[in-house]
CSV table of C-alpha atoms in Angstrom, one decimal:
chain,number,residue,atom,x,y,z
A,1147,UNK,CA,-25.6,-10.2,-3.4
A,1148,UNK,CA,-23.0,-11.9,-5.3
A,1149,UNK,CA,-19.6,-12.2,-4.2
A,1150,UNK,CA,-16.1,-11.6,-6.1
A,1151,UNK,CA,-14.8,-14.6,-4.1
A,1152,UNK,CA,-15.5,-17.0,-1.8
A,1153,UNK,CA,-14.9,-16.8,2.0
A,1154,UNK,CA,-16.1,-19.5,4.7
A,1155,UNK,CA,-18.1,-17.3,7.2
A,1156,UNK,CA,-19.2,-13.9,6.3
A,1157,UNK,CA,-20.9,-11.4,8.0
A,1158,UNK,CA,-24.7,-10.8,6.6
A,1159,UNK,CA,-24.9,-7.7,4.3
A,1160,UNK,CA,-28.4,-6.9,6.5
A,1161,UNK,CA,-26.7,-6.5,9.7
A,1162,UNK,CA,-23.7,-3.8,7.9
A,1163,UNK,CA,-26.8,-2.0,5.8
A,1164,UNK,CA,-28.9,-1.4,9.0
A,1165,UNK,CA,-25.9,0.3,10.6
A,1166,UNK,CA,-24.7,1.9,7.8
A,1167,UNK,CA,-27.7,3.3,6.5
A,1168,UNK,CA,-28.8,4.9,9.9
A,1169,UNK,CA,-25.4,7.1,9.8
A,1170,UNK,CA,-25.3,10.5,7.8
A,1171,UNK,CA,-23.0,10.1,4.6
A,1172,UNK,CA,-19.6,10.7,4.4
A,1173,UNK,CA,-18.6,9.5,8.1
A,1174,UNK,CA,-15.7,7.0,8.3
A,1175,UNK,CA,-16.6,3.3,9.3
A,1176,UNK,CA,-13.8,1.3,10.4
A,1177,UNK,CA,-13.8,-2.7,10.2
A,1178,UNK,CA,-10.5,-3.4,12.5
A,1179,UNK,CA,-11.0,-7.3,11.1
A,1180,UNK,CA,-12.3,-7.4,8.0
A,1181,UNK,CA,-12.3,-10.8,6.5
A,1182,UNK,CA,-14.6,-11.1,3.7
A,1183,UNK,CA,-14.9,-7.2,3.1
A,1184,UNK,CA,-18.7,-7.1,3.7
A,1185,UNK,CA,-18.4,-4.1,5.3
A,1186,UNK,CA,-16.3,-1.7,3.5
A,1187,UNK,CA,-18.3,-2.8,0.5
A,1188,UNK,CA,-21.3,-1.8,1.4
A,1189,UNK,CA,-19.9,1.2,3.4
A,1190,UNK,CA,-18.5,2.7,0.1
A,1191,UNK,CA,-21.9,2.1,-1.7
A,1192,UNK,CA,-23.4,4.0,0.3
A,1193,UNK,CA,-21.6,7.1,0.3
A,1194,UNK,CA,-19.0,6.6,3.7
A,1195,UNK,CA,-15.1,6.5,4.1
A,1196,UNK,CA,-14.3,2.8,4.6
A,1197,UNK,CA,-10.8,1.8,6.6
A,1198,UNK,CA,-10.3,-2.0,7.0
A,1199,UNK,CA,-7.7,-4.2,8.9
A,1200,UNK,CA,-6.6,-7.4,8.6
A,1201,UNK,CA,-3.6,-10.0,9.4
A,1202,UNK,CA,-4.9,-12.4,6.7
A,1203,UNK,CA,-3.3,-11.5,3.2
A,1204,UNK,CA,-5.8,-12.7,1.1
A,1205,UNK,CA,-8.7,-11.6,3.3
A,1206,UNK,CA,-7.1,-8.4,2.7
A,1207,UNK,CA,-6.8,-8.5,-0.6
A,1208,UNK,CA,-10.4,-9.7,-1.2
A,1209,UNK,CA,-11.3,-6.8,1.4
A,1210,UNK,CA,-9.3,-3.9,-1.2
A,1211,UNK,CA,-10.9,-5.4,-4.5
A,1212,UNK,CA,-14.4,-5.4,-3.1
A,1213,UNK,CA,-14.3,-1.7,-2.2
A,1214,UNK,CA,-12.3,0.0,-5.1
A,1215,UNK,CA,-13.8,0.9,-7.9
A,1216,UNK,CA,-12.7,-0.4,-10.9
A,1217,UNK,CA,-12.1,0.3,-15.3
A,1218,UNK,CA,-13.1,-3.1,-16.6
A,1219,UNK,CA,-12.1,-2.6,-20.0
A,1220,UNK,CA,-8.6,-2.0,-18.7
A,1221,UNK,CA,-8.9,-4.8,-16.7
A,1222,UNK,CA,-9.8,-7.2,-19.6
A,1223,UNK,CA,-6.9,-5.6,-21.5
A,1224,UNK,CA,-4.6,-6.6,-18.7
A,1225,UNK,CA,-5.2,-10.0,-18.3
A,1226,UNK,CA,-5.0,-10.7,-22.1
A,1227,UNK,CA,-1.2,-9.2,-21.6
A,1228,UNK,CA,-1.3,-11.3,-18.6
A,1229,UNK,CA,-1.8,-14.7,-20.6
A,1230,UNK,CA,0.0,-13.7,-23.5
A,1231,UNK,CA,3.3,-13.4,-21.2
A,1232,UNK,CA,2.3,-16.3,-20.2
A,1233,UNK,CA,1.8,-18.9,-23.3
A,1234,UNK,CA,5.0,-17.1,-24.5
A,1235,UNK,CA,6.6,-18.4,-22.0
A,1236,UNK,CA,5.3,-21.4,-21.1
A,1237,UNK,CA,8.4,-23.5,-21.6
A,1238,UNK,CA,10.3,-21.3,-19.9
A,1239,UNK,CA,7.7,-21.7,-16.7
A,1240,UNK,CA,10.4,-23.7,-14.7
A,1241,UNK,CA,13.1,-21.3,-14.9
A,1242,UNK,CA,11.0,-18.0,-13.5
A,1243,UNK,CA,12.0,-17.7,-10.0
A,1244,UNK,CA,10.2,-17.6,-7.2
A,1245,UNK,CA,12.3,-17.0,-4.2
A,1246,UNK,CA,9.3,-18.1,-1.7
A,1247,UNK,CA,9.2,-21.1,-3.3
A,1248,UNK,CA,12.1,-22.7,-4.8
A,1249,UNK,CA,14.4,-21.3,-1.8
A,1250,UNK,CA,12.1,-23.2,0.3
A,1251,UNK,CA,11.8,-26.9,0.9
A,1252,UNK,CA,8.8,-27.0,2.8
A,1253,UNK,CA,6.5,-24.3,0.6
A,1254,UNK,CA,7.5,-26.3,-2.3
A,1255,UNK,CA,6.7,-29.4,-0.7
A,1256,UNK,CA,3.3,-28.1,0.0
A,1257,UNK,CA,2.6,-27.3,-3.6
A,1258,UNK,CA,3.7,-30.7,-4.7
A,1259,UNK,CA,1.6,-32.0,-2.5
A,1260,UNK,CA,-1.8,-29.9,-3.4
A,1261,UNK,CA,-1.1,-29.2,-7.1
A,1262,UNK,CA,-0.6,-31.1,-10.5
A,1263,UNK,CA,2.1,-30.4,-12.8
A,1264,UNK,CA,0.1,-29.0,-15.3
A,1265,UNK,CA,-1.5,-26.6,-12.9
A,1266,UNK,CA,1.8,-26.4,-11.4
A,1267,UNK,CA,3.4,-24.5,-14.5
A,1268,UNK,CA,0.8,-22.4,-15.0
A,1269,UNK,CA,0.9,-21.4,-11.4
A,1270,UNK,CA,4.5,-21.1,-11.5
A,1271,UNK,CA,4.3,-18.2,-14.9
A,1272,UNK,CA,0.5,-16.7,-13.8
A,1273,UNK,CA,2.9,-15.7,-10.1
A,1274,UNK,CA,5.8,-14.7,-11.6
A,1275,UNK,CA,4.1,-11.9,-13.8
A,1276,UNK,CA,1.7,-10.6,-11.1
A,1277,UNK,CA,3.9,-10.9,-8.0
A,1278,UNK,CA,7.7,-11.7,-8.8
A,1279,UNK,CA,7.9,-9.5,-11.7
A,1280,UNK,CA,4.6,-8.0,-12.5
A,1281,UNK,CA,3.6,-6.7,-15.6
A,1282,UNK,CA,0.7,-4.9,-14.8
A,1283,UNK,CA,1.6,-1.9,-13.2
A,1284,UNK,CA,-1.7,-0.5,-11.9
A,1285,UNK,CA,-1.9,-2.1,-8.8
A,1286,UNK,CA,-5.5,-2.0,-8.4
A,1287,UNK,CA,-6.0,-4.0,-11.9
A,1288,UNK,CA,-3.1,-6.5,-10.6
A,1289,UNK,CA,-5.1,-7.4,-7.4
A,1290,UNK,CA,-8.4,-7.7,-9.6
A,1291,UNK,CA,-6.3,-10.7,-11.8
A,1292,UNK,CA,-5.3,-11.9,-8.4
A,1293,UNK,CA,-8.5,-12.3,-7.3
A,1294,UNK,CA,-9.9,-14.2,-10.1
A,1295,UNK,CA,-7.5,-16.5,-9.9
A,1296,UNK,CA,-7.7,-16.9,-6.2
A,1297,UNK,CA,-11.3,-17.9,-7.2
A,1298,UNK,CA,-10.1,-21.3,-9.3
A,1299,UNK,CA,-8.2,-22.6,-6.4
A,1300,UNK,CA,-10.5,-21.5,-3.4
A,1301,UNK,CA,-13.2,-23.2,-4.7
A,1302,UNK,CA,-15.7,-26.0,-3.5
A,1303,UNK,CA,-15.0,-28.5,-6.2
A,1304,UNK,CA,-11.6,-29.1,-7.2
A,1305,UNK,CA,-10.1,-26.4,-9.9
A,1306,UNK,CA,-7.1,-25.6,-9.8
A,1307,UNK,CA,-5.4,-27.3,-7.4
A,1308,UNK,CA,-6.4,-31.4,-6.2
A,1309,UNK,CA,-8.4,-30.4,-2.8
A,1310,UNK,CA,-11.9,-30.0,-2.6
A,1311,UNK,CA,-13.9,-27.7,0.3
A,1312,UNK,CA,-11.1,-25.2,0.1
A,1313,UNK,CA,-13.8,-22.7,-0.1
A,1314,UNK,CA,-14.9,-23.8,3.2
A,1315,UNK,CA,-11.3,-24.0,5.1
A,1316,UNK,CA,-11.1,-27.9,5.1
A,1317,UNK,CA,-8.7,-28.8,2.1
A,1318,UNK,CA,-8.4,-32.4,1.5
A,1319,UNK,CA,-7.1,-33.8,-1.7
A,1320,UNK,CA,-9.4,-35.8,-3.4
A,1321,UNK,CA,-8.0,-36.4,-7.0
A,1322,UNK,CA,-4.0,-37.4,-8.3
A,1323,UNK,CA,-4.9,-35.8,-12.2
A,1324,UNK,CA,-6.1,-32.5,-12.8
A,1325,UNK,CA,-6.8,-31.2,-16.9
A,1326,UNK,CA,-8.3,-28.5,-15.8
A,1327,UNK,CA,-6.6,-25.4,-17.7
A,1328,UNK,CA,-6.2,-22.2,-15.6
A,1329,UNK,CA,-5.2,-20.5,-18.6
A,1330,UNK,CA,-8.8,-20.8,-20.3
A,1331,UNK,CA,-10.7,-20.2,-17.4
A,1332,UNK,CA,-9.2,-16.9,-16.0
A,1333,UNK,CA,-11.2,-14.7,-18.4
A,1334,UNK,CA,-14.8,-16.7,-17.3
A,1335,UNK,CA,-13.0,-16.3,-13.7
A,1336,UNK,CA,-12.4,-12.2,-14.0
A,1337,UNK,CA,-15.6,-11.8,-15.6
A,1338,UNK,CA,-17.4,-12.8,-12.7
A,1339,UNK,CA,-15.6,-10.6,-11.1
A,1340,UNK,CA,-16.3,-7.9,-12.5
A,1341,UNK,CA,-20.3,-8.6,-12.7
A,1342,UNK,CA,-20.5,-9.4,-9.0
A,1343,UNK,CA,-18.4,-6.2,-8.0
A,1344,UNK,CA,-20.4,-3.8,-10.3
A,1345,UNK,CA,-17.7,-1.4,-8.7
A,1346,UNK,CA,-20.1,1.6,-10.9
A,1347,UNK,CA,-22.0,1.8,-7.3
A,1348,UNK,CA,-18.7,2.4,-6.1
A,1349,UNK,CA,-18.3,6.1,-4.5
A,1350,UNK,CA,-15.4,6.3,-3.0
A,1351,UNK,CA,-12.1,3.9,-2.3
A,1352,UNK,CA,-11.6,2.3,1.0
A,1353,UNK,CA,-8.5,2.1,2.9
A,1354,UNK,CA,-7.0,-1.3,3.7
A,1355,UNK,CA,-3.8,-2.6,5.3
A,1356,UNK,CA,-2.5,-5.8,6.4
A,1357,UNK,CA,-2.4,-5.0,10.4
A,1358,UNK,CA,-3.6,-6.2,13.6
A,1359,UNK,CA,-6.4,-5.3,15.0
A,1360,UNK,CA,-5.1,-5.2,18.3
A,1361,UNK,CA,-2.9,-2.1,17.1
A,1362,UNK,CA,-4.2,0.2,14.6
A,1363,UNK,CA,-1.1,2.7,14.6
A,1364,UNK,CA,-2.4,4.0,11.7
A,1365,UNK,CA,-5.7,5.4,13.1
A,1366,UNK,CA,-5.7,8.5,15.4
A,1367,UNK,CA,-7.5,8.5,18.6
A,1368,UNK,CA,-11.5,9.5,18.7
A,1369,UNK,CA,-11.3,9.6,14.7
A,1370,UNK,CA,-13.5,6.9,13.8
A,1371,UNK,CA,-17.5,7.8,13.3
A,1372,UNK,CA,-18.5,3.5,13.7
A,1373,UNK,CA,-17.2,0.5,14.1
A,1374,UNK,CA,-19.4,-2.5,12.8
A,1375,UNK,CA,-17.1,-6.0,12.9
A,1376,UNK,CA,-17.2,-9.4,13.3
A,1377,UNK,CA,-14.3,-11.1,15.3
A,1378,UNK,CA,-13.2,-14.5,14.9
A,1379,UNK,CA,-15.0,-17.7,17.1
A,1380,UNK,CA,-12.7,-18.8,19.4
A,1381,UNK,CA,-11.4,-22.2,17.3
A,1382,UNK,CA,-14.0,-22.0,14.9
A,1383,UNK,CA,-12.9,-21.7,11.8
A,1384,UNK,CA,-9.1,-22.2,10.7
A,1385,UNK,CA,-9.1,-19.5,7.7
A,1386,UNK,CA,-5.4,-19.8,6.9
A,1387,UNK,CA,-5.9,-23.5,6.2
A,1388,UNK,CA,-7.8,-22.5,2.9
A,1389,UNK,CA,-6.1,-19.6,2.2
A,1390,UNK,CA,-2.6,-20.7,2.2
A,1391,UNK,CA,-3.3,-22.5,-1.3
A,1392,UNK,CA,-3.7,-18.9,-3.1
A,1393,UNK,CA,-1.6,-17.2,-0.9
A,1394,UNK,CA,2.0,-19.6,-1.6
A,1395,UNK,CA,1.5,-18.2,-5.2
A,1396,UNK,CA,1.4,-14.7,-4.2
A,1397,UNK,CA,4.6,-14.5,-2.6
A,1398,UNK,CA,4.0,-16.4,1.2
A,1399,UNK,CA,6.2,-18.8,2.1
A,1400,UNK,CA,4.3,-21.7,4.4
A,1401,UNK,CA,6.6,-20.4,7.0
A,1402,UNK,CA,5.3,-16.8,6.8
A,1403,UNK,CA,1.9,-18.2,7.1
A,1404,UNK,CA,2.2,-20.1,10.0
A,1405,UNK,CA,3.6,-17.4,11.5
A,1406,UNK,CA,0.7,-15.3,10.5
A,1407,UNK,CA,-1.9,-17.6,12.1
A,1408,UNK,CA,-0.1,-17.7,15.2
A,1409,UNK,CA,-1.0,-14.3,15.4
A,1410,UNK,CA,-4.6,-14.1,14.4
A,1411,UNK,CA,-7.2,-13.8,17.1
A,1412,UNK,CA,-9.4,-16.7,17.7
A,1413,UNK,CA,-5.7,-19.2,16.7
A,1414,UNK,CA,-6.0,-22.4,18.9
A,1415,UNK,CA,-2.3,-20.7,20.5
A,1416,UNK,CA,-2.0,-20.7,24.5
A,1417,UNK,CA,-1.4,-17.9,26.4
A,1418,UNK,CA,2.3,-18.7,27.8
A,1419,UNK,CA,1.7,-17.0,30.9
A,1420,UNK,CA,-1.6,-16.3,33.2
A,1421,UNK,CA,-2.7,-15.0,36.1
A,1422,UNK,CA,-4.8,-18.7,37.1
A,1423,UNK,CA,-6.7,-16.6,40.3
A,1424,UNK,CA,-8.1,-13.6,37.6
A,1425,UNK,CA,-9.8,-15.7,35.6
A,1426,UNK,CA,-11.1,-18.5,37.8
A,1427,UNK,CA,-14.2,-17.0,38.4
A,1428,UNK,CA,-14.5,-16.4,34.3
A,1429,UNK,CA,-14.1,-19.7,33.9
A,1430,UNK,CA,-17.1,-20.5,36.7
A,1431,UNK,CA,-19.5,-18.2,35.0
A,1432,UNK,CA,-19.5,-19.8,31.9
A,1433,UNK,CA,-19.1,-23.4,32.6
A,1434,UNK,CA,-15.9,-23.7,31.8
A,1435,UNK,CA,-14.2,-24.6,35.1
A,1436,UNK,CA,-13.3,-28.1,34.7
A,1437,UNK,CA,-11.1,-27.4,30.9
A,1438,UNK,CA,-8.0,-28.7,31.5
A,1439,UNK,CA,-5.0,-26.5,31.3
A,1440,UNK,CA,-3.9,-26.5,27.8
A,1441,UNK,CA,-7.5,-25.3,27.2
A,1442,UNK,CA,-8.0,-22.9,29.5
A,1443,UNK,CA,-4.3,-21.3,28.4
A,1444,UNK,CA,-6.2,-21.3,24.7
A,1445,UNK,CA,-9.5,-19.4,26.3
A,1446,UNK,CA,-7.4,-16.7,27.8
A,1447,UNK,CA,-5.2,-15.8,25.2
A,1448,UNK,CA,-8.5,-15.6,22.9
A,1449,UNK,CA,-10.0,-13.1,26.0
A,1450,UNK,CA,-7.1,-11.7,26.0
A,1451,UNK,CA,-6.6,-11.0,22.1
A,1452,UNK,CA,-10.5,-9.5,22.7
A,1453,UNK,CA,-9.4,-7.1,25.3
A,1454,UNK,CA,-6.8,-5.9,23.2
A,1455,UNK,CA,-8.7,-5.1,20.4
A,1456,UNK,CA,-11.8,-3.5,22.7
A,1457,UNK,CA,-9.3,-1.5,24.0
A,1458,UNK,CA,-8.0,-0.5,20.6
A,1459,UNK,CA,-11.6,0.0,19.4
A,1460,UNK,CA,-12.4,2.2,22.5
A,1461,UNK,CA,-9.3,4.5,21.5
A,1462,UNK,CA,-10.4,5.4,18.0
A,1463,UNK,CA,-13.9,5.8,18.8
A,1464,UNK,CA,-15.2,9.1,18.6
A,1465,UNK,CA,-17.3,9.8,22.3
A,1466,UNK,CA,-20.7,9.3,21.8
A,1467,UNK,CA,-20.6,6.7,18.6
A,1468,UNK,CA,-20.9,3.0,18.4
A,1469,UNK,CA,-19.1,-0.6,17.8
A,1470,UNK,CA,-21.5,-2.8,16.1
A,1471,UNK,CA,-19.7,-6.4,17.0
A,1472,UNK,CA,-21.0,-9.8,15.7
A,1473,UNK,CA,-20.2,-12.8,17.6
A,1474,UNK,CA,-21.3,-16.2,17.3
A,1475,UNK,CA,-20.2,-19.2,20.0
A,1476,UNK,CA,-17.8,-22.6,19.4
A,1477,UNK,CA,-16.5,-25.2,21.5
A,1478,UNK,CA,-13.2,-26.5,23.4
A,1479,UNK,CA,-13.1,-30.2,23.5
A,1480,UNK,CA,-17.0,-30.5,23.5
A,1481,UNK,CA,-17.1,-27.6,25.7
A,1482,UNK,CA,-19.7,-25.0,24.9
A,1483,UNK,CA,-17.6,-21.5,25.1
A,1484,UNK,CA,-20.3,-18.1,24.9
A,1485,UNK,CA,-17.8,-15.9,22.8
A,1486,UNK,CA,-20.9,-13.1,23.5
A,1487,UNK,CA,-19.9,-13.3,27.1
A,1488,UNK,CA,-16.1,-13.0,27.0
A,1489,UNK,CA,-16.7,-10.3,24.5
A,1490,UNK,CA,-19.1,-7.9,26.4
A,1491,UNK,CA,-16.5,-8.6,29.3
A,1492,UNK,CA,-13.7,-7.1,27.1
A,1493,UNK,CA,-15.8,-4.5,25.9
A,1494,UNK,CA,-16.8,-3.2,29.6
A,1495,UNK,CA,-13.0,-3.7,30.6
A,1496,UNK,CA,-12.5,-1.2,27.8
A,1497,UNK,CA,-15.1,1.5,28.9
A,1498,UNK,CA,-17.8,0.1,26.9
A,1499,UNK,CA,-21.5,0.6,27.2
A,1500,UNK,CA,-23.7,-2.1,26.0
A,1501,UNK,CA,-26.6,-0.3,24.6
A,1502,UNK,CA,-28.3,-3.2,22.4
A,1503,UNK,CA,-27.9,-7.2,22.5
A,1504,UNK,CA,-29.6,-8.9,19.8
A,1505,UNK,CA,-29.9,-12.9,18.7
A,1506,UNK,CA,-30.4,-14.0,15.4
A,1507,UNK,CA,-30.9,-16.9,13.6
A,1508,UNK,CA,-27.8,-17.5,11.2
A,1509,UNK,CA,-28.9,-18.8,7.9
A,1510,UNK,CA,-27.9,-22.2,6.7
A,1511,UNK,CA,-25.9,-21.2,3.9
A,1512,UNK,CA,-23.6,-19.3,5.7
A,1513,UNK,CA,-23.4,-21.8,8.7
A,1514,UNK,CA,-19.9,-23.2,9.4
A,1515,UNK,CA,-20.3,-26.8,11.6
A,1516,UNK,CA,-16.8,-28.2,12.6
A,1517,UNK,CA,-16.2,-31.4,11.6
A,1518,UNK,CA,-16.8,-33.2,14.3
A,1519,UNK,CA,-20.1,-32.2,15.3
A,1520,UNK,CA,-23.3,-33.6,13.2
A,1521,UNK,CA,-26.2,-32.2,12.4
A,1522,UNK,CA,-28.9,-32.7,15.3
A,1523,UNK,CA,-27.3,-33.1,18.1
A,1524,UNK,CA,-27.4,-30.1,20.8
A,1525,UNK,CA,-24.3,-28.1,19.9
A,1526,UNK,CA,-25.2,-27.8,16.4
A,1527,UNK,CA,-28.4,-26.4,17.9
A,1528,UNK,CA,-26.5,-24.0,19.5
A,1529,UNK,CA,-24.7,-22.8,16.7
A,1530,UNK,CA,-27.4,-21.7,14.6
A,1531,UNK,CA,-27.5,-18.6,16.6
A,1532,UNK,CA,-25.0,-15.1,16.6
A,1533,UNK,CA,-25.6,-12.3,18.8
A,1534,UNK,CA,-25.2,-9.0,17.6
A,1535,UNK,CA,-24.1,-6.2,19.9
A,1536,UNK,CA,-23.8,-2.5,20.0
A,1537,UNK,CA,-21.3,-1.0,22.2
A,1538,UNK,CA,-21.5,2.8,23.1
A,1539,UNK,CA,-18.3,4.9,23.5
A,1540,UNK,CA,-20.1,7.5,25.8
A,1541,UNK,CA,-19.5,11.3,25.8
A,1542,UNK,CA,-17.2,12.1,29.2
């Protein structure tokens, strides 16, 4: 497959397929965290009703594009009005507005910090005219020209902005000078796009909205045909750290984002309050015991968080279907932590069945390693492996 945009950790298309492909078509498959899309996409290809959630805004908005069909022509059209408005203006980029920004010391702090003048500007015109004031109207095209210029700043190498490994969540800024003109590369940018969603194989729109997992309001109860998801490791992988790049230019103020992650599931926030004698024996199962309690505060707001959503998952479940979950492990302070465990805890708290529990070998390119752990050593061992596992909403 090829990808509209890049995203650190994805789930594997195989894993989505084989679930999808066993249902009849037409059923509705709900992805409560979406991330990367992988799932509506391939839902929608194949002929189902696709629903995604997410708290992320751009992992929403990479979720939308990859499951909507798409007019490319019009698209084309719309990003040469795009730059047009834009080189018109261009020495007029300083006095567009941007409320996010320039009413805000600390988001336009950030910027200085992670982008060069030149890039700056361009910036400055490219997010008035799709977010501030947009020109293009169809909102589906709009998020299209989002995403391919989301793609010159979340990139491996630096682009668009002066960090490198953005692509992988780990931003550091590696250059002071940057030539490189946004402006000329937006229509290479979109065209990949466009190739890579091939959104002809499209059959039907998904529904996506930027919610919580842990309360899908939106969904009625024993409404949902399958649920196939990945949720994220416990202190893993820090997605807003990358994301926040893109996501200052479309209208997010650092505050807003930090008050975002704060939020998401698998954030390194405590839980403020616990109940220390419900969880001890937790703890003792899985090695975990001896954390100290700034840690263990961590662990159970992430169980926690996972119970939510279960029991969220449990509610719009139609009796008798599945959850398809995929889980991989992570560490606290060099502690090994089995997500798999607290997980198929949460989902039996809920009223779960596990039906199936496989492992599987996660392929190097989509392998995420923190930092701090090198290649060879025992825990990156361990963290070649995710377990997939089906969950059964049975009939009462």
């Amino acid at each position: 497959m090829r990808y509209i945009h890049p995203f650190p950790a994805r789930m594997a298309p195989e894993i989505a397929l084989k679930k999808i492909r066993s249902l009849n078509g037409g059923q509705v498959i709900l992805d409560p965290m979406s991330g990367s899309g992988m799932v509506l996409s391939q839902a929608v290809r194949n002929g189902c009703s696709a629903i995604g959630f997410d708290l992320d805004p751009l992992a929403r908005l990479v979720s939308r594009v990859c499951s909507t069909k798409i007019d490319n022509k019009k698209a084309i059209v719309a990003l040469d009005k795009l730059l047009l408005a834009c080189q018109d203006d261009y020495q007029n980029s300083r006095n567009k507005t941007l409320h996010w920004i320039d009413n805000n010391a600390e988001t336009k702090a950030f910027i200085d910090f992670w982008y060069a003048p030149l890039q700056i500007n361009q910036l400055r015109l490219l997010s008035y005219y799709l977010v501030a004031n947009p020109i293009i109207r169809n909102a589906s095209i709009n998020n299209v020209l989002k995403i391919a210029l989301s793609r010159l700043i979340i990139s491996k190498d630096p682009k668009a902005s002066l960090a490198r490994d953005t692509a992988h969540s780990r931003p550091h800024r590696t250059i002071k000078t940057n030539d490189f003109n946004i402006f000329n590369e937006l229509p290479k940018s979109l065209r990949h796009v466009l190739s890579a969603l091939n959104s002809e194989e499209i059959k039907k729109n998904s529904k996506t909205y930027l919610g919580d997992a842990r309360k899908m309001r939106r969904i009625e109860d024993d409404s949902i045909d399958a649920i196939i998801t990945s949720p994220p490791y416990l202190n893993a992988i820090d997605y807003m750290r990358g994301h926040r790049l893109s996501l200052v230019w479309f209208g997010y103020s650092i505050e807003k984002l930090r008050s975002i992650r704060k939020k998401s599931i698998g954030s390194e926030a405590a839980l403020q309050k616990r109940n220390k004698k419900s969880f001890e024996k937790l703890f003792a199962r899985l090695g975990l015991g001896n954390l100290d309690s700034k840690n263990k505060n961590m662990l159970l707001r992430y169980y926690k968080d996972l119970r939510m959503q279960m029991k969220e998952s449990f509610r719009v479940l139609k009796p008798g279907c599945s959850a398809t979950y995929v889980i991989g492990n992570s560490t606290i302070k060099g502690n090994y932590v089995q997500n798999s465990e607290l997980l198929k805890s949460a989902g039996k708290k809920a009223g779960f069945e596990i039906i199936t529990e496989a492992v599987r070998e996660i392929p190097d390119n989509r392998r995420y390693m923190p930092i701090s752990v090198k290649e060879g050593n025992s825990l990156a061992k361990r963290m070649r492996t995710e377990h997939v596992i089906e969950f059964m909403k049975c009939s009462s």
